[in-house]
Coordinates of C-alpha atoms and ligand atoms in Angstrom, one line a residue:
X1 CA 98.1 135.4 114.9
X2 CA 101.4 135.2 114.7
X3 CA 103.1 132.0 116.5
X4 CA 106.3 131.8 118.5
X5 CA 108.2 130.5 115.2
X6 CA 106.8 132.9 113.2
X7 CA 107.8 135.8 116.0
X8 CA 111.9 134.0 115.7
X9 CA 111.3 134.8 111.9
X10 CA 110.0 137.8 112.1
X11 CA 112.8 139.2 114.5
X12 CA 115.6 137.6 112.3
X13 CA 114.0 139.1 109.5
X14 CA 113.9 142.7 110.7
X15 CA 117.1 141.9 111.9
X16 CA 118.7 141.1 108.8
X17 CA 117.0 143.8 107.0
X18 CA 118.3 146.3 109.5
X19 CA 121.6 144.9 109.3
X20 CA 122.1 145.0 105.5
X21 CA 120.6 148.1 105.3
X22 CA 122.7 149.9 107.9
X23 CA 125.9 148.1 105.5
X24 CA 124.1 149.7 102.4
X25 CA 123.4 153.0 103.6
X26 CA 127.2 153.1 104.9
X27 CA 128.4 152.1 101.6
X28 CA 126.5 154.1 99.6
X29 CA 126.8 157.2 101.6
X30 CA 129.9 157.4 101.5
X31 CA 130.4 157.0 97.4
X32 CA 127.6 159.5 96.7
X33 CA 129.5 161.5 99.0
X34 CA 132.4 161.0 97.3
X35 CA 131.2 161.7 94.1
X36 CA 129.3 164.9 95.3
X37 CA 132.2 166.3 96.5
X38 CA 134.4 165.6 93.3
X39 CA 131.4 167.3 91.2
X40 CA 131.3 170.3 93.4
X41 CA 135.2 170.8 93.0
X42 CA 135.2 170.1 89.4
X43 CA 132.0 172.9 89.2
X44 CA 133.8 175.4 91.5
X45 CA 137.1 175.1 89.7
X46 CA 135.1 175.6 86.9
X47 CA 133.2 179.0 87.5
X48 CA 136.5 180.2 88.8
X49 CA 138.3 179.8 85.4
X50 CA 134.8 181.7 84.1
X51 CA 135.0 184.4 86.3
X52 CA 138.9 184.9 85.9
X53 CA 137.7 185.4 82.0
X54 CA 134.4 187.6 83.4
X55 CA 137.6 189.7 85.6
X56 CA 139.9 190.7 82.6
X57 CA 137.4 192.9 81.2
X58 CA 137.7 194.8 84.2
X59 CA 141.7 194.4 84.9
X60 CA 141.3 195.9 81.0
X61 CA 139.2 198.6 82.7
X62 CA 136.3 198.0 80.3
X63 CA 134.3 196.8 83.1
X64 CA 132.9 199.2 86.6
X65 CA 133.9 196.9 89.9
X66 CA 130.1 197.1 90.8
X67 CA 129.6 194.8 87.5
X68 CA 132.1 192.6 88.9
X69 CA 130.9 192.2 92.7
X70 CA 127.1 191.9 91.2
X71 CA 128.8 188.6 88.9
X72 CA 130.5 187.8 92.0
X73 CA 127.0 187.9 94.1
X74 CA 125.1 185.9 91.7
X75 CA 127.5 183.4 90.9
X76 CA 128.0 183.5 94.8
X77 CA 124.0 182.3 95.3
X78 CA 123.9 179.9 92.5
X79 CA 127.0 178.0 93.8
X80 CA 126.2 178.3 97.5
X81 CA 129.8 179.4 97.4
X82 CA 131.8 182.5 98.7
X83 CA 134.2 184.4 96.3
X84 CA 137.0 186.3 96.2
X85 CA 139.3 188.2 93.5
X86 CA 142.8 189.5 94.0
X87 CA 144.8 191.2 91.9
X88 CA 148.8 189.9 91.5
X89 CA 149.8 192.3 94.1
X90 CA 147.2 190.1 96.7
X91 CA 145.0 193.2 97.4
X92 CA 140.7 192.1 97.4
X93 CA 139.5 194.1 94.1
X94 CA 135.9 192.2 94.9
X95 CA 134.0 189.4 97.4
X96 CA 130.8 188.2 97.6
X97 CA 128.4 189.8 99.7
X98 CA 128.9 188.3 103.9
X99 CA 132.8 186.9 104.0
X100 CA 133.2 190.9 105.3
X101 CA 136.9 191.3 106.1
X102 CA 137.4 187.2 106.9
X103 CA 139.0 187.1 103.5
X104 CA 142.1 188.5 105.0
X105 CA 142.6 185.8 106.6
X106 CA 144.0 183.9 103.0
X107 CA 147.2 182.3 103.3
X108 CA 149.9 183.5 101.8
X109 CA 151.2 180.7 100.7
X110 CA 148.0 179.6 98.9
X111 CA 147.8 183.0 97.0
X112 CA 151.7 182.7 96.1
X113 CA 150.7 179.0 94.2
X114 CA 147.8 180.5 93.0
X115 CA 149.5 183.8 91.2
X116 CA 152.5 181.2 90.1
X117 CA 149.7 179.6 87.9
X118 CA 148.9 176.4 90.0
X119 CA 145.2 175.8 90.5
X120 CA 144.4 174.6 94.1
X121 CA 141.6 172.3 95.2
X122 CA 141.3 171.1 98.8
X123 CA 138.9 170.3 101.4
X124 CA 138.4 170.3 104.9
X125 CA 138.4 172.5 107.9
X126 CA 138.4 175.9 106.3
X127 CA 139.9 179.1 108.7
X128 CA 138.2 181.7 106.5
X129 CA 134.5 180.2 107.1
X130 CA 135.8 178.6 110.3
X131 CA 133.9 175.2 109.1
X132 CA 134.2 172.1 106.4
X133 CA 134.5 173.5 103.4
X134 CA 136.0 172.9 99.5
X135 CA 138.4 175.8 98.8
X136 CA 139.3 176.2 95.6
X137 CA 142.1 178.8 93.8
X138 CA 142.4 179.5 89.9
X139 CA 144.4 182.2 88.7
X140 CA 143.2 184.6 86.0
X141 CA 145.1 184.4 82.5
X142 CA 145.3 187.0 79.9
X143 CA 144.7 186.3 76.5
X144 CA 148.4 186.6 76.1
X145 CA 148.7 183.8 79.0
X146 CA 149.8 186.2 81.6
X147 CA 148.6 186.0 85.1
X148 CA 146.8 189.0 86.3
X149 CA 145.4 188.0 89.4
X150 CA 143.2 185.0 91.1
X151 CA 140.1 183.9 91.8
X152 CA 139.0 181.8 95.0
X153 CA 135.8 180.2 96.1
X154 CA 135.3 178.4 99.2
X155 CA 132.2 176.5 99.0
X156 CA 130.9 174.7 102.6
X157 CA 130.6 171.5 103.0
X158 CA 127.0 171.4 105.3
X159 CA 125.1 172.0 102.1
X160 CA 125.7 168.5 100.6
X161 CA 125.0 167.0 104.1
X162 CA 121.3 167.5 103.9
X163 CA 121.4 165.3 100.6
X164 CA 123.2 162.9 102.3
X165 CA 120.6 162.5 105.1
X166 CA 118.1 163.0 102.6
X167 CA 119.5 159.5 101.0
X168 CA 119.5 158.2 104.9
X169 CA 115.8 158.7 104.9
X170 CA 114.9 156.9 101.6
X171 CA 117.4 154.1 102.9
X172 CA 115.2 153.9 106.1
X173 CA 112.1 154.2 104.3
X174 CA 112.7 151.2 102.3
X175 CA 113.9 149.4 105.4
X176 CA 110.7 150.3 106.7
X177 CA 109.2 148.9 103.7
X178 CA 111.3 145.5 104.1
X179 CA 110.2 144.9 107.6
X180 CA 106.5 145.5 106.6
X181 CA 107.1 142.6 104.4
X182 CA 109.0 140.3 106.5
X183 CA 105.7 140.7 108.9
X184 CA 103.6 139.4 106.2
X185 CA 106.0 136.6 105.5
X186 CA 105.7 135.7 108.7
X187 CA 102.4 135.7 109.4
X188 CA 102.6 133.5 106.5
X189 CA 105.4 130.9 107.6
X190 CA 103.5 131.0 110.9
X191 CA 100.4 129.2 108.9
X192 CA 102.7 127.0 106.7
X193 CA 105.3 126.0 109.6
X194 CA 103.6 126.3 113.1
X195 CA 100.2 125.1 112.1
X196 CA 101.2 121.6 110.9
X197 CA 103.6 121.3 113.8
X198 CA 100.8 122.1 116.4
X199 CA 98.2 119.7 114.5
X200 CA 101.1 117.2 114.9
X201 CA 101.4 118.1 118.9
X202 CA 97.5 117.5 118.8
X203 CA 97.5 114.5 117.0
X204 CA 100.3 113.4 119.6
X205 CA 98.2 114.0 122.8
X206 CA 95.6 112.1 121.3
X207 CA 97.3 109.3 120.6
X208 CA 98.6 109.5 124.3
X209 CA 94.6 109.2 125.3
X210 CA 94.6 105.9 123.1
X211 CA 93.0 107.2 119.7
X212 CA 95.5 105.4 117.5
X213 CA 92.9 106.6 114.3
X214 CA 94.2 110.6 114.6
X215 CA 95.7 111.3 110.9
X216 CA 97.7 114.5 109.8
X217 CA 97.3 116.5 106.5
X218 CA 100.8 115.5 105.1
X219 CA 103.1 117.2 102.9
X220 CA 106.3 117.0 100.6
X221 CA 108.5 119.2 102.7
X222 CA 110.3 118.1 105.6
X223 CA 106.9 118.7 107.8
X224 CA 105.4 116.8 105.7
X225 CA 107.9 113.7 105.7
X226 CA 107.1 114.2 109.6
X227 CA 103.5 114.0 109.4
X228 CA 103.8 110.6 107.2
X229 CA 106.0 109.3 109.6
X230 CA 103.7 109.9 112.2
X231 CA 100.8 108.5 110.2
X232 CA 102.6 105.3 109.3
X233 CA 103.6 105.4 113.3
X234 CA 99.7 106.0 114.2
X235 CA 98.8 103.0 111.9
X236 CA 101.1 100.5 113.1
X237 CA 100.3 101.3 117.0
X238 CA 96.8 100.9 115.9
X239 CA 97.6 98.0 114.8
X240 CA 99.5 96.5 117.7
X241 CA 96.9 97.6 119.9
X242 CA 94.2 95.9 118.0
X243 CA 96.4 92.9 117.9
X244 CA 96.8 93.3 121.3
X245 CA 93.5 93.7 122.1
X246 CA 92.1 90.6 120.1
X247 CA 95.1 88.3 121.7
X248 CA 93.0 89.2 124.9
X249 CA 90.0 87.9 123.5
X250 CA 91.2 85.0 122.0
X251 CA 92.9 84.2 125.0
X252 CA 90.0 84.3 127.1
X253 CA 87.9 82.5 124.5
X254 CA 90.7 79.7 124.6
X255 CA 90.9 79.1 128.0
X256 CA 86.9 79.3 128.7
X257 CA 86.8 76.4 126.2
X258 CA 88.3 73.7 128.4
X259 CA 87.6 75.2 132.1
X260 CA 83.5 74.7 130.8
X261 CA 84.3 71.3 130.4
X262 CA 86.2 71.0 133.5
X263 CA 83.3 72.4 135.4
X264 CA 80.6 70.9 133.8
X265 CA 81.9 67.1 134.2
X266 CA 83.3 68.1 137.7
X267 CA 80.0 69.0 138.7
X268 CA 78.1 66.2 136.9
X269 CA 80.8 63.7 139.2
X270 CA 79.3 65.4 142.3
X271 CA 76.2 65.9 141.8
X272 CA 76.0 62.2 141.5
X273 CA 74.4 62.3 138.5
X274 CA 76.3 59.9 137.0
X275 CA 76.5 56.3 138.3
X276 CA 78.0 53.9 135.8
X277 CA 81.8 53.9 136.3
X278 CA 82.4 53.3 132.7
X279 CA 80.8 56.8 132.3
X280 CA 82.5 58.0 135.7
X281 CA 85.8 57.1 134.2
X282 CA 85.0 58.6 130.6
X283 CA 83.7 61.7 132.4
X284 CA 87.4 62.1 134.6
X285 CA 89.5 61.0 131.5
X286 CA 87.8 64.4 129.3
X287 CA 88.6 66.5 132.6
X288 CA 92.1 65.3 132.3
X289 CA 92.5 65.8 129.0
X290 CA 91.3 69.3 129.1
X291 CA 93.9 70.0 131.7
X292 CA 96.5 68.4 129.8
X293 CA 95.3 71.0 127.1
X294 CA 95.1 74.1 129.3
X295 CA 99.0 73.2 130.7
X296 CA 100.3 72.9 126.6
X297 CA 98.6 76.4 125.8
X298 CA 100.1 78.1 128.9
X299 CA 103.3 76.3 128.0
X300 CA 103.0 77.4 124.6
X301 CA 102.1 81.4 125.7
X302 CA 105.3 81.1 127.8
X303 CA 107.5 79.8 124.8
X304 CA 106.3 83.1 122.9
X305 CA 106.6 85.1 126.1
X306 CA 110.1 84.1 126.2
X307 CA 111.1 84.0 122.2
X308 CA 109.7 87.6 121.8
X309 CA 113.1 88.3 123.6
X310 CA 114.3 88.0 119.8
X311 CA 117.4 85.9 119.3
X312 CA 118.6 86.3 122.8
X313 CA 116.5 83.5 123.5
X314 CA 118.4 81.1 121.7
X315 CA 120.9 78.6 122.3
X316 CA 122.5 78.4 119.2
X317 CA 125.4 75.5 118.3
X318 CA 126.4 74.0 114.8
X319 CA 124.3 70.7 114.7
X320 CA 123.3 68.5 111.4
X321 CA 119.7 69.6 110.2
X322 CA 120.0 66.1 108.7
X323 CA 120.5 64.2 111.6
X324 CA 117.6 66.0 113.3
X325 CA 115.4 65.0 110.4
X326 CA 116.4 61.6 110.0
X327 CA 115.8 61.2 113.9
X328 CA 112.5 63.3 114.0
X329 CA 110.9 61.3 111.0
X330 CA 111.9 57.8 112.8
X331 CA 109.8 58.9 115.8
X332 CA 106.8 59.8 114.0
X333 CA 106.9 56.7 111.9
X334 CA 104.5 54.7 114.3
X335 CA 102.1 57.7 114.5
X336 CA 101.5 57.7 110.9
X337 CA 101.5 53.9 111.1
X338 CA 98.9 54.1 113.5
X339 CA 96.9 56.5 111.2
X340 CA 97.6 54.3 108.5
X341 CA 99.0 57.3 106.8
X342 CA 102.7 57.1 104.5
X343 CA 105.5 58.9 105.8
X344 CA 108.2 59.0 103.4
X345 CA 111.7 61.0 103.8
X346 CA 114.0 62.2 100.9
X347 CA 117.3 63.2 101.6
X348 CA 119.7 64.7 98.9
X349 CA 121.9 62.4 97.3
X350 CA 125.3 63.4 99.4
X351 CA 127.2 62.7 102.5
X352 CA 126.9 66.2 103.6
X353 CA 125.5 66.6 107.3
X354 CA 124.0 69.8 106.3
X355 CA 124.8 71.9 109.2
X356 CA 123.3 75.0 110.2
X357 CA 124.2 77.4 113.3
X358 CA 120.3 77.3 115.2
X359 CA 119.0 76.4 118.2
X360 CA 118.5 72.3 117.9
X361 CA 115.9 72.0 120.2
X362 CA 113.3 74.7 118.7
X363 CA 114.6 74.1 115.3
X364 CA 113.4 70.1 116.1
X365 CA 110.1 71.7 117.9
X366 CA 109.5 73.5 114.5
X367 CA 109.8 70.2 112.5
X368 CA 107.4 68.5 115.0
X369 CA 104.7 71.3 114.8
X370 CA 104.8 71.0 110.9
X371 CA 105.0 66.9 111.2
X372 CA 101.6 67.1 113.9
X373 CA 99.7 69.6 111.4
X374 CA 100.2 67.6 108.8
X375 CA 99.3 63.8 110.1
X376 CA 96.4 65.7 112.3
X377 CA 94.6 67.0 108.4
X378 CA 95.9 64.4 106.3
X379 CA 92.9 61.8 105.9
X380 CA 94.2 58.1 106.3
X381 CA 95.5 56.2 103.2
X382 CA 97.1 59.2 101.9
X383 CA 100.8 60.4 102.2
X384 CA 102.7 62.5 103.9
X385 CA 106.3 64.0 102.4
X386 CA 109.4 65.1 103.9
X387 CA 112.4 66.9 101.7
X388 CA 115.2 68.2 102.8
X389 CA 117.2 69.8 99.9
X390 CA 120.7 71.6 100.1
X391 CA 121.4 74.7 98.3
X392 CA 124.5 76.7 97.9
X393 CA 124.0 78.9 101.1
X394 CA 121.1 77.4 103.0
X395 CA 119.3 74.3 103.8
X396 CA 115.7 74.0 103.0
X397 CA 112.6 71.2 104.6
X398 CA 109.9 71.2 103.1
X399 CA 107.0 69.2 104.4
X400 CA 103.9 68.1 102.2
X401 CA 100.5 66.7 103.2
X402 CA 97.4 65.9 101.3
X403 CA 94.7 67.3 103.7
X404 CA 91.9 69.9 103.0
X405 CA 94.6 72.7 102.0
X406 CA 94.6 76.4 103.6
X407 CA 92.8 79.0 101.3
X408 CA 94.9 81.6 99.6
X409 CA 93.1 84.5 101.9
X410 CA 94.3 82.7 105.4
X411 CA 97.5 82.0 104.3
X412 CA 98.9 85.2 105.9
X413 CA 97.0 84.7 108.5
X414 CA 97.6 81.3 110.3
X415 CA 101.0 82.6 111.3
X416 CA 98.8 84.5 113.7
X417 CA 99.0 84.0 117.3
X418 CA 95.5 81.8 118.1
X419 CA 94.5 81.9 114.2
X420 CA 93.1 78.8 113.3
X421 CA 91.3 78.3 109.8
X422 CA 87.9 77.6 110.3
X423 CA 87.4 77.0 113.5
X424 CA 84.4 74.6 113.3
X425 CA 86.4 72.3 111.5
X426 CA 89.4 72.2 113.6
X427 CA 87.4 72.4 117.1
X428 CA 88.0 69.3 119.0
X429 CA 91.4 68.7 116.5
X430 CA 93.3 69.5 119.8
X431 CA 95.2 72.7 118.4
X432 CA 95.5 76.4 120.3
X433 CA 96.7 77.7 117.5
X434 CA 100.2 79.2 118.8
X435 CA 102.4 76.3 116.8
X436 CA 102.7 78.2 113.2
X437 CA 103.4 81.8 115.8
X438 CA 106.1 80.0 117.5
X439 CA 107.4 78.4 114.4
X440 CA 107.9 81.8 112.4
X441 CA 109.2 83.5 115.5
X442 CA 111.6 80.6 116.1
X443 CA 112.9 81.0 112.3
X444 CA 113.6 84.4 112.0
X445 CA 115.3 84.8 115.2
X446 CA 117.5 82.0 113.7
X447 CA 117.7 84.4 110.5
X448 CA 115.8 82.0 108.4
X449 CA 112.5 82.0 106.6
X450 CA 109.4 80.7 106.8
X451 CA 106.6 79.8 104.2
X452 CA 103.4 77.9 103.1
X453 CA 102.8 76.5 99.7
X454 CA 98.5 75.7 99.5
X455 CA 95.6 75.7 97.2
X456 CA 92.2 75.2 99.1
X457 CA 91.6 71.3 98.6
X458 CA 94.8 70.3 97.2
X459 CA 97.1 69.6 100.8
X460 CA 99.6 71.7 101.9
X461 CA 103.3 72.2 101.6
X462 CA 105.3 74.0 104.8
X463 CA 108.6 74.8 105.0
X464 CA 111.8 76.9 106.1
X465 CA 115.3 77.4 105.3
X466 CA 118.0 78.0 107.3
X467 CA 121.7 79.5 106.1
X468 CA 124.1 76.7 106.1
X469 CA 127.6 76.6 108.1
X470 CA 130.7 75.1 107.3
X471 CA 131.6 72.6 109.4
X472 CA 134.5 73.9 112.3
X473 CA 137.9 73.2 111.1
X474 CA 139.3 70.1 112.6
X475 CA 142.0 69.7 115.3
X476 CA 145.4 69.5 114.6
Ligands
ATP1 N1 98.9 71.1 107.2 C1 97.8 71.9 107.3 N2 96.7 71.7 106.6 C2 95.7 72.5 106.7 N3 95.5 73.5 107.6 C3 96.6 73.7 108.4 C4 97.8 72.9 108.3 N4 98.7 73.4 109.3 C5 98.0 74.4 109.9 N5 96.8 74.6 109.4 C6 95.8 75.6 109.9 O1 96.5 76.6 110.5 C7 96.1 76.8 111.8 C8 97.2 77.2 112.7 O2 98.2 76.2 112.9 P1 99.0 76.1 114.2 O3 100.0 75.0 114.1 O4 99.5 77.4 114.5 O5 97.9 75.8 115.3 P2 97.3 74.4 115.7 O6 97.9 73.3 115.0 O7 95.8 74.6 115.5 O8 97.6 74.4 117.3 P3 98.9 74.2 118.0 O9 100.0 73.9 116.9 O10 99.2 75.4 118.8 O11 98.7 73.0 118.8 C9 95.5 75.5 112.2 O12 94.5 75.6 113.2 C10 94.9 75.0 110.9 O13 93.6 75.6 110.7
MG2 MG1 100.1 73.0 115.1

């Protein structure tokens, strides 16, 4: 089968092969043309100097004038040519059998060139045959180099026509040939072009009914690069809807959580199950915390709602990332006191401010989701590190605890929206799991970076950098 591309082909194939050779033919016709024409004028003007030597003998009278029209017949035949020989007076001594009395019709002129010793060659319309012909006129020389008459031949031009159209056929033949060919090449293209496209138009409609697993064959040509593009495409929709598909679940599994507590205590308080108001109170404090809980996670899912708008979400303004530090690590001084954890701050050695372009308020929140997981897993006793460092371009925090560590595998991973390591261990610790998600989304929109620094056991070091700013030139 050949497809609607390969058809295009096809037709601009045969095209093109008609085309050049239509030129070819033209071309070539006409030089073969030209060169059969000069070979018949050189032969002609040849057998007329040989029959003008044949003629003597019989202007010498050694020769009978049936001899000489019998020479004139054959050579007549054999050159497909019609003769005539005058003698100097212009009278016919002999023609070739057919030209009857139409040799009469001979220019005067012509014969008086001829019988001067000029040799004539011309073609075109010819009065004598009354068609396109080659006339040719040689006179006839003694041995002593008089002239003693002339010899004409006047061959037609229709002869060397039929090779002509003879070469017109071969030419057409081998078009014939070419376009026999281009139909395989196409029939060919059709499987190495069309079929990969129309795999790709299936593979497309699948993935419009939701199978993000289709693949297609790919290749090194440009098809090919297509293909992997759409592969790559395939993979990463795949994975967005897997993503999307476990964000579901987790989100349901999240809020079940607290609203199973909220309905099994509610239900407890009114089933009256419960009659000590110590208990009562315990009970209504639990429901109220897992509120509190459920109103910070759909906070939190608006925040990313709202910073998946990309930097557009930001209200960016030069502020001192020193200042914020200095501030933020004041207020959680009594929560690690309370803990009886050591919170410690080191500040490089200058009087720069540090200043950085950002959003102050979600650049603080950052700080104070990295400050909470860090005093919520370090054990008390231990210490808990906060270094801000100033490089030539950017401005790094870095903050270190001494809790259980996040294993090399998770690391990736707890930048995840809901991902929390080991969820046994962290259950009841308070956390959704959306503070690490906000935090990296909140840094590169601010077009800064993000890490973790952790070996299983060993506490864990967080940070981010952020490019620094001059500070705005002062008023004058
Ligand atoms: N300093 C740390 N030490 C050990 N594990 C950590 C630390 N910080 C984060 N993690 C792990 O990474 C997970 C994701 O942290 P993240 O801050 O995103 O969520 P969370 O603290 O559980 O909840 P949220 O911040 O939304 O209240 C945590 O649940 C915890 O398992
Ligand atoms: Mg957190």
């Amino acid at each position: 089968m050949i497809s609607k591309i390969g058809l295009k082909l096809t037709a601009s194939y045969i095209l093109v092969i008609v085309v050049a050779t239509l030129i070819l033919g033209l071309l070539f016709a006409g030089t073969a043309r030209r060169f059969l024409f000069e070979e018949k004028q050189r032969e002609l003007v040849h057998k007329g100097e040989q029959l003008g030597q044949t003629v003597i003998d019989f202007f010498n009278g050694e020769m009978p004038i049936s001899t000489v029209e019998k020479i004139l017949e054959v050579t007549g035949q054999h050159l497909e040519a019609k003769i005539m020989v005058l003698d100097p007076m212009g009278r016919r001594l002999a023609v070739t059998p057919g030209l009857g009395r139409r040799g009469a019709q001979l220019s005067r002129a012509d014969f008086a060139r001829v019988i001067s010793g000029e040799t004539i060659v011309r073609r075109g319309y010819d009065p004598i045959l009354e068609l396109d012909a080659i006339f040719v006129g040689t006179p006839v020389h003694t041995k002593h180099g008089q002239i003693t008459g002339a010899v004409f031949l006047i061959a037609p031009l229709t002869v060397m026509g039929g090779l002509i159209s003879g070469l017109w056929r071969l030419g057409a033949f081998a078009a014939l040939i070419g376009v026999a060919f281009a139909l395989l090449l196409a029939l060919y293209l059709s499987r190495t072009i069309s079929a990969p496209i129309l795999k790709l138009k299936a593979a497309a409609a699948a993935m419009a009914q939701g199978n993000f697993k289709v693949r297609v064959p790919s290749g090194s040509d440009e098809i090919g690069a297509l293909a992997t593009a759409f592969n790559l495409m395939a993979a990463e929709l795949g994975k967005v809807e897997k993503l999307r598909k476990q964000l579901s679940a987790d989100l349901a599994h999240e809020l079940r959580a607290p609203l199973t507590i909220i309905q099994g205590q509610t239900e407890a308080l009114l089933d009256g199950v419960i009659e000590e108001e110590a208990e009562k109170e315990k009970f209504l404090r639990d429901i109220l915390g897992e509120t509190v809980r459920l109103s910070e996670m759909v906070r939190a899912l608006l925040e990313i709602a709202h910073l998946d708008r990309g930097a557009k979400a930001l209200n960016k303004q030069v502020f001192s990332l020193k200042t914020l530090i200095v501030t933020l690590a004041g207020k959680y001084q009594a929560i690690a006191q309370e803990k009886n954890i050591n919170l410690t701050t080191i500040l490089p050695p200058t009087d720069d401010l540090l200043l950085v372009e950002a959003d102050e308020a979600r650049i603080g929140q950052v700080v104070r989701n990295f400050l909470d997981n860090a005093l919520r897993y370090t054990p008390p006793g231990k210490e808990v590190l906060i270094r801000l460092q100033a490089q030539d371009t950017s401005v790094q925090i870095e903050i270190t605890d001494h809790g259980p560590g996040i294993p090399a595998a998770e690391q990736p991973l707890i930048w995840e929206r809901f991902y929390k390591v080991n969820k046994a261990r962290t259950a009841g610790e308070g956390g959704v799991g959306l503070g690490l998600a906000i935090a990296k989304e909140i840094i590169q929109a601010s077009g800064g970076q993000i890490w973790v620094k952790s070996a299983e056991g060993k506490g864990a070091t967080f940070g981010f950098s952020l490019p620094r700013t001059s500070p705005p030139a002062p008023l004058t």
